[in-house]
Amino acid sequence: MKKTILFLMNGFGIEQVDSYSVYSKDLMPNLDSYTKNYLFSSIECKYTNLDDGLLYFSTGAKLPLTYSLIDRIYNDFSSSKNFNFYLKNIKPDANIHIYAFIESDRVLEHLKSFTNFLNKNTSSKIFIHCVLTSDNIDNYKEVEKIITRIHYDFNNCKVATIIGEEVLKEENQTGYMNMLKNEVGEKWKELNKKFTSLYNSKVAPRNMKEFIMNESFKLEGNDNFFFFNYEYTNIENFIKNISNITDTNQMYSLFPINGIKYPMLAYPKSGISSLNSLKKINCKALVVSNSKRINKINYYLTGLSNVLSNNLYYIKSDNDFLSNENNLKAIMDDSFDLIIIDYPIDTFATIPEIKDELKKIDDILKVMADYATERDYTLFISSLYGMKKELPYDNFTRYLVDFSTKVPFVVIDKVFKKDNFRIDIGDTYNLAHTTFTSISSKYSNGSVLIKKKGFKLKK
């Protein structure tokens, strides 16, 4: 076993052409020197949030595993006891409001099969409310095509409202409730113009305010709600607010959501996970992160199962825990073969705040690099996702911060000298394989990023 430290500057990446220049060698002189003196390259990472980044790192899944589960059943709803239970509870005079969480065009086939199933078994009108989930403004082009297809290709269905996922979570939803109850609010039939405006304003789809696409969807007391979701999302505020205007007992979902009594399917677990890899090499890992992220990190590292394991331990890094040199040395003792440090920068609200955090990170990296070198540990510096969002610099100016597409990978280990080794083309799933292989040569799954110079791949 060789102790390995994976320091993740999550949210940080290689700045794109249109991005405000946050990073500089003066801001992070230590990181700049490591990129010059040690093995360094950029690796591919198309993810812009923690959920997607963790899912791919731990399981290699590029899409939620729930996609594959629906693939297996979307043409056979009639054989499901849960779906038949749902049908029996739709009142004859009720409309069906489907909240379709839109992430990619994969939803089209699944949603169309589901609405066809409903049309064969009920006489209810179906209204589809599109919930946008992406935090990437480039996603508007794909979303426009998806909603247009739903509008024209789905029988007995009408696209009613369009809303960002984050707005659906907000505590104050007075405007949206008024829209649902009275059909009062912003109206757009020409999606291209609306989405172009949002794109130019750099508003992420998940943060987009609600608007009406088609009318005549006004809520009635017996109406039925179905949440066509692929991942967990917290809509407790929506349920609480809508309980004032309709019967919340008529709420169902595809996968579990807090406040929904009857989900149709259980979340699938992954047979591939970081936990399984740790078990394979009999390795203990310590994860250091802030308290708000630990449960989520554990959920993905264990293969979407939220189990406790003797191979995974956690420490809360709240209140500048990592800025204390003694704390850093304490958590890097020999009790653990792997240390994963999650230090996010995308949790900060302004560009100056992010710069301040990057300065702190740079100081921490110096302590860790010196400590790892002294003890013959391996230190990897990288990120599982690169943020892409518009942020204020001050009260008057906002800029796009675009760290998406590629993230850095730095290897600090005297064994891997630049003269003898190189970093191969790869991504953050290869980073996982590289990390486990660094700990133990017994780990032999997947391709690694570190290669000897002159190494030739077999064709």
Short mmCIF file of C-alpha atoms in Angstrom, two decimals:
data_model
loop_
_atom_site.label_atom_id
_atom_site.label_comp_id
_atom_site.label_asym_id
_atom_site.label_seq_id
_atom_site.Cartn_x
_atom_site.Cartn_y
_atom_site.Cartn_z
CA MET A 1 0.00 0.00 0.00
CA LYS A 2 1.17 3.50 -0.79
CA LYS A 3 -0.62 6.36 0.90
CA THR A 4 -2.29 8.55 -1.70
CA ILE A 5 -3.92 11.95 -1.25
CA LEU A 6 -6.49 13.15 -3.76
CA PHE A 7 -7.02 16.88 -3.35
CA LEU A 8 -10.11 17.99 -5.28
CA MET A 9 -10.58 21.68 -5.99
CA ASN A 10 -14.15 20.96 -7.03
CA GLY A 11 -15.61 23.55 -9.36
CA PHE A 12 -12.12 24.52 -10.56
CA GLY A 13 -11.01 23.75 -14.09
CA ILE A 14 -9.18 25.00 -17.17
CA GLU A 15 -10.74 28.36 -18.03
CA GLN A 16 -12.53 28.56 -21.37
CA VAL A 17 -12.09 31.36 -23.90
CA ASP A 18 -15.27 33.20 -22.90
CA SER A 19 -14.57 33.00 -19.16
CA TYR A 20 -13.56 35.76 -16.79
CA SER A 21 -9.91 35.11 -15.87
CA VAL A 22 -10.14 34.04 -12.24
CA TYR A 23 -6.95 31.97 -12.06
CA SER A 24 -3.47 33.48 -12.36
CA LYS A 25 0.02 32.38 -11.35
CA ASP A 26 0.18 35.35 -8.97
CA LEU A 27 -3.03 34.20 -7.28
CA MET A 28 -1.81 30.59 -6.94
CA PRO A 29 2.01 30.63 -7.16
CA ASN A 30 2.38 27.19 -5.56
CA LEU A 31 0.00 25.49 -7.96
CA ASP A 32 1.72 27.28 -10.83
CA SER A 33 5.11 25.91 -9.75
CA TYR A 34 3.69 22.36 -9.41
CA THR A 35 2.33 22.45 -12.96
CA LYS A 36 5.82 23.34 -14.17
CA ASN A 37 7.94 21.06 -11.99
CA TYR A 38 5.80 17.93 -11.75
CA LEU A 39 3.67 15.82 -14.06
CA PHE A 40 0.76 17.96 -15.19
CA SER A 41 -1.89 17.93 -17.87
CA SER A 42 -5.57 18.66 -18.34
CA ILE A 43 -8.08 15.82 -18.37
CA GLU A 44 -11.58 15.75 -19.79
CA CYS A 45 -14.52 16.57 -17.55
CA LYS A 46 -17.83 17.73 -19.04
CA TYR A 47 -19.62 17.93 -15.71
CA THR A 48 -20.49 21.20 -14.01
CA ASN A 49 -21.89 20.06 -10.64
CA LEU A 50 -21.05 17.76 -7.75
CA ASP A 51 -23.75 15.13 -8.44
CA ASP A 52 -22.70 14.42 -12.02
CA GLY A 53 -19.00 14.64 -11.17
CA LEU A 54 -19.28 12.18 -8.28
CA LEU A 55 -21.52 9.77 -10.19
CA TYR A 56 -19.03 9.51 -13.04
CA PHE A 57 -15.95 9.33 -10.80
CA SER A 58 -17.45 6.57 -8.65
CA THR A 59 -19.44 4.50 -11.15
CA GLY A 60 -18.38 5.59 -14.64
CA ALA A 61 -22.04 6.34 -15.45
CA LYS A 62 -22.38 9.26 -17.86
CA LEU A 63 -26.14 9.41 -17.33
CA PRO A 64 -28.18 8.66 -14.19
CA LEU A 65 -28.54 4.93 -13.68
CA THR A 66 -32.30 5.48 -13.58
CA TYR A 67 -32.22 5.98 -17.36
CA SER A 68 -31.29 2.34 -17.87
CA LEU A 69 -33.96 1.22 -15.42
CA ILE A 70 -36.67 3.04 -17.39
CA ASP A 71 -35.21 1.63 -20.62
CA ARG A 72 -36.17 -1.80 -19.36
CA ILE A 73 -39.77 -1.02 -18.43
CA TYR A 74 -41.01 1.93 -20.51
CA ASN A 75 -42.94 -0.30 -22.94
CA ASP A 76 -44.49 -2.42 -20.23
CA PHE A 77 -46.15 -0.12 -17.69
CA SER A 78 -49.23 -2.36 -17.68
CA SER A 79 -47.38 -5.16 -15.86
CA SER A 80 -46.38 -2.93 -12.95
CA LYS A 81 -48.50 -3.13 -9.81
CA ASN A 82 -47.39 0.37 -8.81
CA PHE A 83 -48.48 1.91 -12.09
CA ASN A 84 -51.83 0.14 -11.99
CA PHE A 85 -52.33 1.36 -8.42
CA TYR A 86 -51.64 4.86 -9.72
CA LEU A 87 -54.23 4.48 -12.50
CA LYS A 88 -56.94 3.39 -10.09
CA ASN A 89 -56.40 6.55 -8.03
CA ILE A 90 -56.90 8.99 -10.91
CA LYS A 91 -60.37 10.48 -10.45
CA PRO A 92 -62.60 10.50 -13.56
CA ASP A 93 -62.93 14.29 -13.67
CA ALA A 94 -59.28 15.04 -12.92
CA ASN A 95 -56.60 16.44 -15.18
CA ILE A 96 -53.11 14.96 -15.02
CA HIS A 97 -50.20 17.37 -14.51
CA ILE A 98 -46.88 15.72 -15.34
CA TYR A 99 -43.77 17.52 -14.10
CA ALA A 100 -41.13 16.24 -16.51
CA PHE A 101 -37.55 16.88 -15.36
CA ILE A 102 -35.68 17.52 -18.60
CA GLU A 103 -31.98 16.85 -18.82
CA SER A 104 -31.45 15.25 -22.21
CA ASP A 105 -33.47 13.95 -25.15
CA ARG A 106 -33.52 10.53 -23.41
CA VAL A 107 -36.67 11.77 -21.68
CA LEU A 108 -38.59 11.87 -24.97
CA GLU A 109 -38.91 8.13 -25.53
CA HIS A 110 -39.63 7.42 -21.87
CA LEU A 111 -42.15 10.22 -21.46
CA LYS A 112 -43.94 9.44 -24.71
CA SER A 113 -44.37 5.81 -23.72
CA PHE A 114 -45.73 6.87 -20.34
CA THR A 115 -48.25 9.36 -21.78
CA ASN A 116 -49.38 6.80 -24.38
CA PHE A 117 -49.99 4.37 -21.53
CA LEU A 118 -52.06 6.99 -19.70
CA ASN A 119 -54.05 7.83 -22.82
CA LYS A 120 -55.01 4.16 -23.28
CA ASN A 121 -56.16 3.84 -19.70
CA THR A 122 -57.70 7.22 -18.80
CA SER A 123 -59.76 9.93 -20.44
CA SER A 124 -57.96 12.68 -18.53
CA LYS A 125 -56.33 15.66 -20.18
CA ILE A 126 -52.57 15.65 -19.75
CA PHE A 127 -50.63 18.84 -19.10
CA ILE A 128 -46.84 18.67 -19.13
CA HIS A 129 -44.84 21.11 -17.03
CA CYS A 130 -41.20 21.09 -18.14
CA VAL A 131 -38.68 21.39 -15.31
CA LEU A 132 -35.21 22.35 -16.57
CA THR A 133 -32.36 20.81 -14.58
CA SER A 134 -29.11 21.81 -16.29
CA ASP A 135 -26.73 24.43 -14.94
CA ASN A 136 -25.11 24.83 -18.36
CA ILE A 137 -26.51 27.63 -20.54
CA ASP A 138 -25.51 25.69 -23.67
CA ASN A 139 -28.26 23.20 -22.77
CA TYR A 140 -30.98 25.61 -24.00
CA LYS A 141 -30.56 24.43 -27.61
CA GLU A 142 -31.23 20.83 -26.67
CA VAL A 143 -34.09 21.75 -24.34
CA GLU A 144 -35.79 23.76 -27.09
CA LYS A 145 -35.76 20.71 -29.39
CA ILE A 146 -37.12 18.46 -26.63
CA ILE A 147 -40.01 20.75 -25.70
CA THR A 148 -40.88 21.34 -29.37
CA ARG A 149 -41.05 17.56 -29.88
CA ILE A 150 -43.30 17.17 -26.85
CA HIS A 151 -45.52 19.99 -28.12
CA TYR A 152 -46.00 18.53 -31.60
CA ASP A 153 -45.54 14.75 -31.22
CA PHE A 154 -47.36 13.83 -28.02
CA ASN A 155 -51.04 12.93 -28.36
CA ASN A 156 -53.57 14.46 -25.96
CA CYS A 157 -50.75 16.36 -24.23
CA LYS A 158 -50.18 20.07 -23.91
CA VAL A 159 -47.01 21.78 -22.65
CA ALA A 160 -48.35 24.09 -19.95
CA THR A 161 -45.53 25.81 -18.04
CA ILE A 162 -41.74 25.78 -18.09
CA ILE A 163 -39.74 26.36 -14.91
CA GLY A 164 -36.21 25.93 -13.56
CA GLU A 165 -35.62 23.23 -10.96
CA GLU A 166 -34.16 25.66 -8.43
CA VAL A 167 -37.25 27.88 -8.65
CA LEU A 168 -39.38 24.81 -7.94
CA LYS A 169 -37.44 24.42 -4.68
CA GLU A 170 -37.79 28.03 -3.49
CA GLU A 171 -39.77 28.83 -0.38
CA ASN A 172 -41.62 31.77 -1.91
CA GLN A 173 -43.49 30.54 -4.99
CA THR A 174 -46.37 33.03 -4.91
CA GLY A 175 -45.96 33.95 -8.59
CA TYR A 176 -45.90 30.35 -9.74
CA MET A 177 -48.86 29.38 -7.57
CA ASN A 178 -50.84 32.26 -9.09
CA MET A 179 -49.83 31.03 -12.53
CA LEU A 180 -51.12 27.52 -11.78
CA LYS A 181 -54.33 28.73 -10.17
CA ASN A 182 -55.26 31.61 -12.48
CA GLU A 183 -52.98 31.24 -15.54
CA VAL A 184 -51.56 34.68 -14.85
CA GLY A 185 -47.93 35.30 -15.72
CA GLU A 186 -45.33 35.65 -18.46
CA LYS A 187 -46.36 33.91 -21.69
CA TRP A 188 -44.10 32.70 -24.51
CA LYS A 189 -44.99 30.57 -27.51
CA GLU A 190 -41.77 31.25 -29.41
CA LEU A 191 -39.29 29.21 -27.41
CA ASN A 192 -36.33 30.21 -29.54
CA LYS A 193 -36.71 33.90 -28.65
CA LYS A 194 -37.21 33.19 -24.95
CA PHE A 195 -34.29 30.78 -24.67
CA THR A 196 -32.02 33.05 -26.71
CA SER A 197 -32.80 35.85 -24.28
CA LEU A 198 -32.02 33.59 -21.30
CA TYR A 199 -28.83 32.37 -22.97
CA ASN A 200 -27.64 35.92 -23.65
CA SER A 201 -28.43 36.85 -20.06
CA LYS A 202 -26.39 33.81 -18.94
CA VAL A 203 -29.24 32.45 -16.80
CA ALA A 204 -28.71 28.73 -16.20
CA PRO A 205 -31.73 26.59 -17.20
CA ARG A 206 -32.16 25.31 -13.64
CA ASN A 207 -32.44 28.94 -12.40
CA MET A 208 -34.92 30.05 -15.07
CA LYS A 209 -38.11 31.76 -13.84
CA GLU A 210 -41.43 30.22 -14.79
CA PHE A 211 -43.43 31.10 -17.90
CA ILE A 212 -46.54 29.84 -19.69
CA MET A 213 -46.29 28.13 -23.07
CA ASN A 214 -49.94 27.06 -23.48
CA GLU A 215 -53.03 28.02 -21.49
CA SER A 216 -56.15 26.14 -20.30
CA PHE A 217 -54.25 24.17 -17.64
CA LYS A 218 -55.85 25.88 -14.62
CA LEU A 219 -55.77 23.62 -11.54
CA GLU A 220 -58.88 21.97 -10.18
CA GLY A 221 -59.29 20.39 -6.75
CA ASN A 222 -59.16 16.79 -7.99
CA ASP A 223 -56.21 17.18 -10.35
CA ASN A 224 -53.45 14.60 -10.27
CA PHE A 225 -49.72 15.36 -10.13
CA PHE A 226 -47.03 13.03 -11.43
CA PHE A 227 -43.32 13.89 -11.13
CA PHE A 228 -41.41 12.26 -13.99
CA ASN A 229 -38.01 12.52 -12.34
CA TYR A 230 -34.73 10.69 -12.87
CA GLU A 231 -32.93 11.79 -9.72
CA TYR A 232 -33.85 12.92 -6.25
CA THR A 233 -34.90 16.54 -5.98
CA ASN A 234 -36.27 18.39 -2.97
CA ILE A 235 -39.69 19.84 -3.86
CA GLU A 236 -41.08 20.03 -0.33
CA ASN A 237 -41.71 23.77 -0.70
CA PHE A 238 -43.66 23.20 -3.91
CA ILE A 239 -45.81 20.54 -2.24
CA LYS A 240 -46.42 22.77 0.77
CA ASN A 241 -47.38 25.75 -1.40
CA ILE A 242 -49.61 23.83 -3.76
CA SER A 243 -51.48 22.19 -0.88
CA ASN A 244 -53.28 25.51 -0.51
CA ILE A 245 -54.89 25.20 -3.96
CA THR A 246 -55.31 21.47 -4.60
CA ASP A 247 -55.44 18.03 -2.96
CA THR A 248 -51.84 16.94 -2.22
CA ASN A 249 -52.95 13.32 -1.75
CA GLN A 250 -53.03 13.08 -5.55
CA MET A 251 -49.24 13.27 -5.94
CA TYR A 252 -47.04 10.54 -7.34
CA SER A 253 -43.52 10.27 -8.73
CA LEU A 254 -41.38 8.01 -10.87
CA PHE A 255 -38.56 7.79 -8.29
CA PRO A 256 -38.64 8.72 -4.58
CA ILE A 257 -39.09 12.38 -3.67
CA ASN A 258 -39.60 13.78 -0.16
CA GLY A 259 -43.28 14.39 0.39
CA ILE A 260 -44.43 11.94 -2.31
CA LYS A 261 -46.20 8.97 -0.76
CA TYR A 262 -46.21 6.60 -3.73
CA PRO A 263 -43.08 6.53 -5.91
CA MET A 264 -43.36 4.08 -8.78
CA LEU A 265 -39.76 2.82 -8.85
CA ALA A 266 -36.86 2.45 -6.46
CA TYR A 267 -33.51 4.04 -7.25
CA PRO A 268 -31.15 1.45 -8.75
CA LYS A 269 -27.78 0.77 -7.17
CA SER A 270 -24.55 0.55 -9.11
CA GLY A 271 -22.47 -2.61 -9.18
CA ILE A 272 -19.46 -0.38 -9.80
CA SER A 273 -18.45 2.10 -7.12
CA SER A 274 -15.51 3.61 -5.31
CA LEU A 275 -16.45 1.59 -2.24
CA ASN A 276 -16.19 -1.68 -4.18
CA SER A 277 -12.76 -0.61 -5.43
CA LEU A 278 -11.64 0.18 -1.88
CA LYS A 279 -12.85 -3.22 -0.70
CA LYS A 280 -11.03 -4.96 -3.54
CA ILE A 281 -7.67 -3.66 -2.34
CA ASN A 282 -8.64 -3.71 1.36
CA CYS A 283 -8.11 0.02 1.62
CA LYS A 284 -9.38 2.54 4.18
CA ALA A 285 -10.24 6.00 2.92
CA LEU A 286 -10.88 9.23 4.77
CA VAL A 287 -13.01 11.87 3.07
CA VAL A 288 -12.76 15.47 4.24
CA SER A 289 -15.63 17.75 3.23
CA ASN A 290 -18.06 20.26 4.66
CA SER A 291 -21.05 18.89 6.56
CA LYS A 292 -23.59 19.82 3.87
CA ARG A 293 -21.87 17.65 1.25
CA ILE A 294 -20.84 14.54 3.21
CA ASN A 295 -24.13 12.62 2.84
CA LYS A 296 -24.18 13.28 -0.89
CA ILE A 297 -20.55 12.22 -1.31
CA ASN A 298 -21.18 9.01 0.62
CA TYR A 299 -24.26 8.27 -1.50
CA TYR A 300 -22.25 8.31 -4.73
CA LEU A 301 -19.04 6.72 -3.43
CA THR A 302 -21.02 3.73 -2.11
CA GLY A 303 -22.77 3.18 -5.45
CA LEU A 304 -26.01 5.09 -4.72
CA SER A 305 -26.85 3.19 -1.57
CA ASN A 306 -26.20 5.42 1.49
CA VAL A 307 -24.60 2.61 3.49
CA LEU A 308 -21.98 2.95 6.21
CA SER A 309 -18.74 1.09 5.61
CA ASN A 310 -15.53 0.38 7.50
CA ASN A 311 -13.68 1.32 4.31
CA LEU A 312 -15.00 4.88 4.28
CA TYR A 313 -14.64 7.50 7.02
CA TYR A 314 -15.53 11.19 7.06
CA ILE A 315 -14.38 14.39 8.74
CA LYS A 316 -16.24 17.71 8.58
CA SER A 317 -14.08 20.53 7.26
CA ASP A 318 -16.35 23.41 8.35
CA ASN A 319 -14.98 26.65 9.86
CA ASP A 320 -11.67 26.77 7.96
CA PHE A 321 -10.64 23.35 9.29
CA LEU A 322 -8.22 22.85 6.39
CA SER A 323 -6.47 26.17 6.97
CA ASN A 324 -4.96 24.83 10.20
CA GLU A 325 -1.64 23.10 9.44
CA ASN A 326 -1.94 20.84 12.48
CA ASN A 327 -5.37 19.63 11.34
CA LEU A 328 -3.96 18.75 7.94
CA LYS A 329 -1.13 16.71 9.43
CA ALA A 330 -3.51 14.95 11.83
CA ILE A 331 -5.86 13.72 9.10
CA MET A 332 -2.95 12.46 7.01
CA ASP A 333 -1.71 9.96 9.58
CA ASP A 334 -1.03 6.35 8.60
CA SER A 335 -4.46 5.05 9.65
CA PHE A 336 -5.74 5.66 6.13
CA ASP A 337 -4.42 4.55 2.77
CA LEU A 338 -6.36 7.21 0.87
CA ILE A 339 -7.30 10.76 1.78
CA ILE A 340 -9.88 12.49 -0.42
CA ILE A 341 -10.22 16.19 0.25
CA ASP A 342 -13.25 17.90 -1.25
CA TYR A 343 -12.59 21.66 -1.33
CA PRO A 344 -15.35 23.31 -3.41
CA ILE A 345 -15.06 26.76 -4.91
CA ASP A 346 -18.48 26.83 -6.58
CA THR A 347 -20.25 27.35 -3.25
CA PHE A 348 -19.17 31.00 -3.16
CA ALA A 349 -21.40 33.74 -4.48
CA THR A 350 -18.97 36.26 -6.00
CA ILE A 351 -15.76 36.26 -8.03
CA PRO A 352 -13.72 38.02 -5.28
CA GLU A 353 -14.84 35.31 -2.81
CA ILE A 354 -13.68 32.58 -5.20
CA LYS A 355 -10.32 34.31 -5.60
CA ASP A 356 -9.92 34.48 -1.82
CA GLU A 357 -10.63 30.76 -1.57
CA LEU A 358 -8.14 29.94 -4.31
CA LYS A 359 -5.49 31.83 -2.34
CA LYS A 360 -6.33 29.71 0.71
CA ILE A 361 -6.24 26.55 -1.36
CA ASP A 362 -2.82 27.47 -2.71
CA ASP A 363 -1.43 27.82 0.82
CA ILE A 364 -2.97 24.49 1.80
CA LEU A 365 -1.48 22.82 -1.27
CA LYS A 366 1.99 23.98 -0.21
CA VAL A 367 1.60 22.35 3.21
CA MET A 368 0.25 19.15 1.69
CA ALA A 369 2.87 18.94 -1.05
CA ASP A 370 5.71 19.43 1.44
CA TYR A 371 4.22 16.90 3.84
CA ALA A 372 3.59 14.32 1.09
CA THR A 373 7.12 14.71 -0.28
CA GLU A 374 8.67 14.30 3.18
CA ARG A 375 6.69 11.10 3.85
CA ASP A 376 6.93 9.62 0.33
CA TYR A 377 3.18 9.90 -0.17
CA THR A 378 1.56 10.49 -3.55
CA LEU A 379 -0.43 13.70 -3.97
CA PHE A 380 -2.88 14.13 -6.83
CA ILE A 381 -4.41 17.57 -7.41
CA SER A 382 -7.50 17.71 -9.60
CA SER A 383 -11.25 18.38 -9.69
CA LEU A 384 -14.36 16.27 -10.44
CA TYR A 385 -16.19 19.09 -12.22
CA GLY A 386 -15.67 22.60 -13.51
CA MET A 387 -18.28 25.21 -12.68
CA LYS A 388 -19.97 27.28 -15.37
CA LYS A 389 -22.10 30.15 -14.11
CA GLU A 390 -22.45 33.89 -14.22
CA LEU A 391 -21.32 35.56 -11.00
CA PRO A 392 -21.12 39.15 -9.77
CA TYR A 393 -17.74 40.81 -9.41
CA ASP A 394 -19.27 43.75 -7.57
CA ASN A 395 -22.64 45.48 -7.31
CA PHE A 396 -22.50 46.63 -10.92
CA THR A 397 -20.78 43.97 -13.02
CA ARG A 398 -21.32 40.24 -13.66
CA TYR A 399 -19.10 37.85 -15.60
CA LEU A 400 -19.29 34.28 -16.84
CA VAL A 401 -16.97 31.98 -14.91
CA ASP A 402 -16.42 28.99 -17.19
CA PHE A 403 -14.20 26.21 -15.85
CA SER A 404 -16.05 23.51 -17.80
CA THR A 405 -14.80 20.85 -20.26
CA LYS A 406 -11.32 20.21 -18.77
CA VAL A 407 -9.84 20.06 -15.27
CA PRO A 408 -6.18 19.95 -14.17
CA PHE A 409 -4.34 16.83 -13.05
CA VAL A 410 -1.08 17.33 -11.14
CA VAL A 411 1.02 14.42 -9.80
CA ILE A 412 3.40 15.18 -6.94
CA ASP A 413 5.52 12.10 -6.35
CA LYS A 414 9.28 11.79 -6.76
CA VAL A 415 8.80 8.37 -8.42
CA PHE A 416 6.92 9.92 -11.35
CA LYS A 417 9.58 12.20 -12.79
CA LYS A 418 8.75 14.27 -15.85
CA ASP A 419 11.69 12.82 -17.75
CA ASN A 420 10.33 9.27 -17.48
CA PHE A 421 6.54 9.59 -17.28
CA ARG A 422 3.68 11.37 -19.01
CA ILE A 423 -0.04 11.85 -18.46
CA ASP A 424 -2.21 10.08 -21.00
CA ILE A 425 -5.45 11.33 -22.53
CA GLY A 426 -8.31 10.54 -20.17
CA ASP A 427 -11.04 11.81 -17.88
CA THR A 428 -12.14 11.80 -14.25
CA TYR A 429 -13.16 8.13 -14.31
CA ASN A 430 -9.57 7.33 -15.33
CA LEU A 431 -8.57 9.54 -12.39
CA ALA A 432 -10.42 7.13 -10.08
CA HIS A 433 -8.59 4.12 -11.56
CA THR A 434 -5.29 6.00 -11.28
CA THR A 435 -5.94 6.77 -7.62
CA PHE A 436 -6.73 3.17 -6.64
CA THR A 437 -3.80 1.83 -8.67
CA SER A 438 -1.50 4.30 -6.89
CA ILE A 439 -2.53 2.83 -3.54
CA SER A 440 -2.10 -0.81 -4.53
CA SER A 441 -0.79 -2.65 -7.57
CA LYS A 442 -3.46 -5.30 -6.83
CA TYR A 443 -6.01 -2.95 -8.34
CA SER A 444 -6.11 -3.73 -12.04
CA ASN A 445 -9.45 -2.37 -13.28
CA GLY A 446 -9.61 0.28 -15.99
CA SER A 447 -7.13 2.54 -17.71
CA VAL A 448 -4.82 4.83 -15.72
CA LEU A 449 -3.62 8.33 -16.59
CA ILE A 450 0.07 7.96 -15.70
CA LYS A 451 2.14 6.18 -18.36
CA LYS A 452 5.85 5.60 -18.91
CA LYS A 453 7.28 7.56 -21.79
CA GLY A 454 7.76 5.40 -24.83
CA PHE A 455 4.85 3.16 -23.79
CA LYS A 456 2.96 2.04 -26.91
CA LEU A 457 -0.67 1.04 -26.90
CA LYS A 458 -1.65 -2.22 -28.56
CA LYS A 459 -3.85 -1.75 -31.56
#
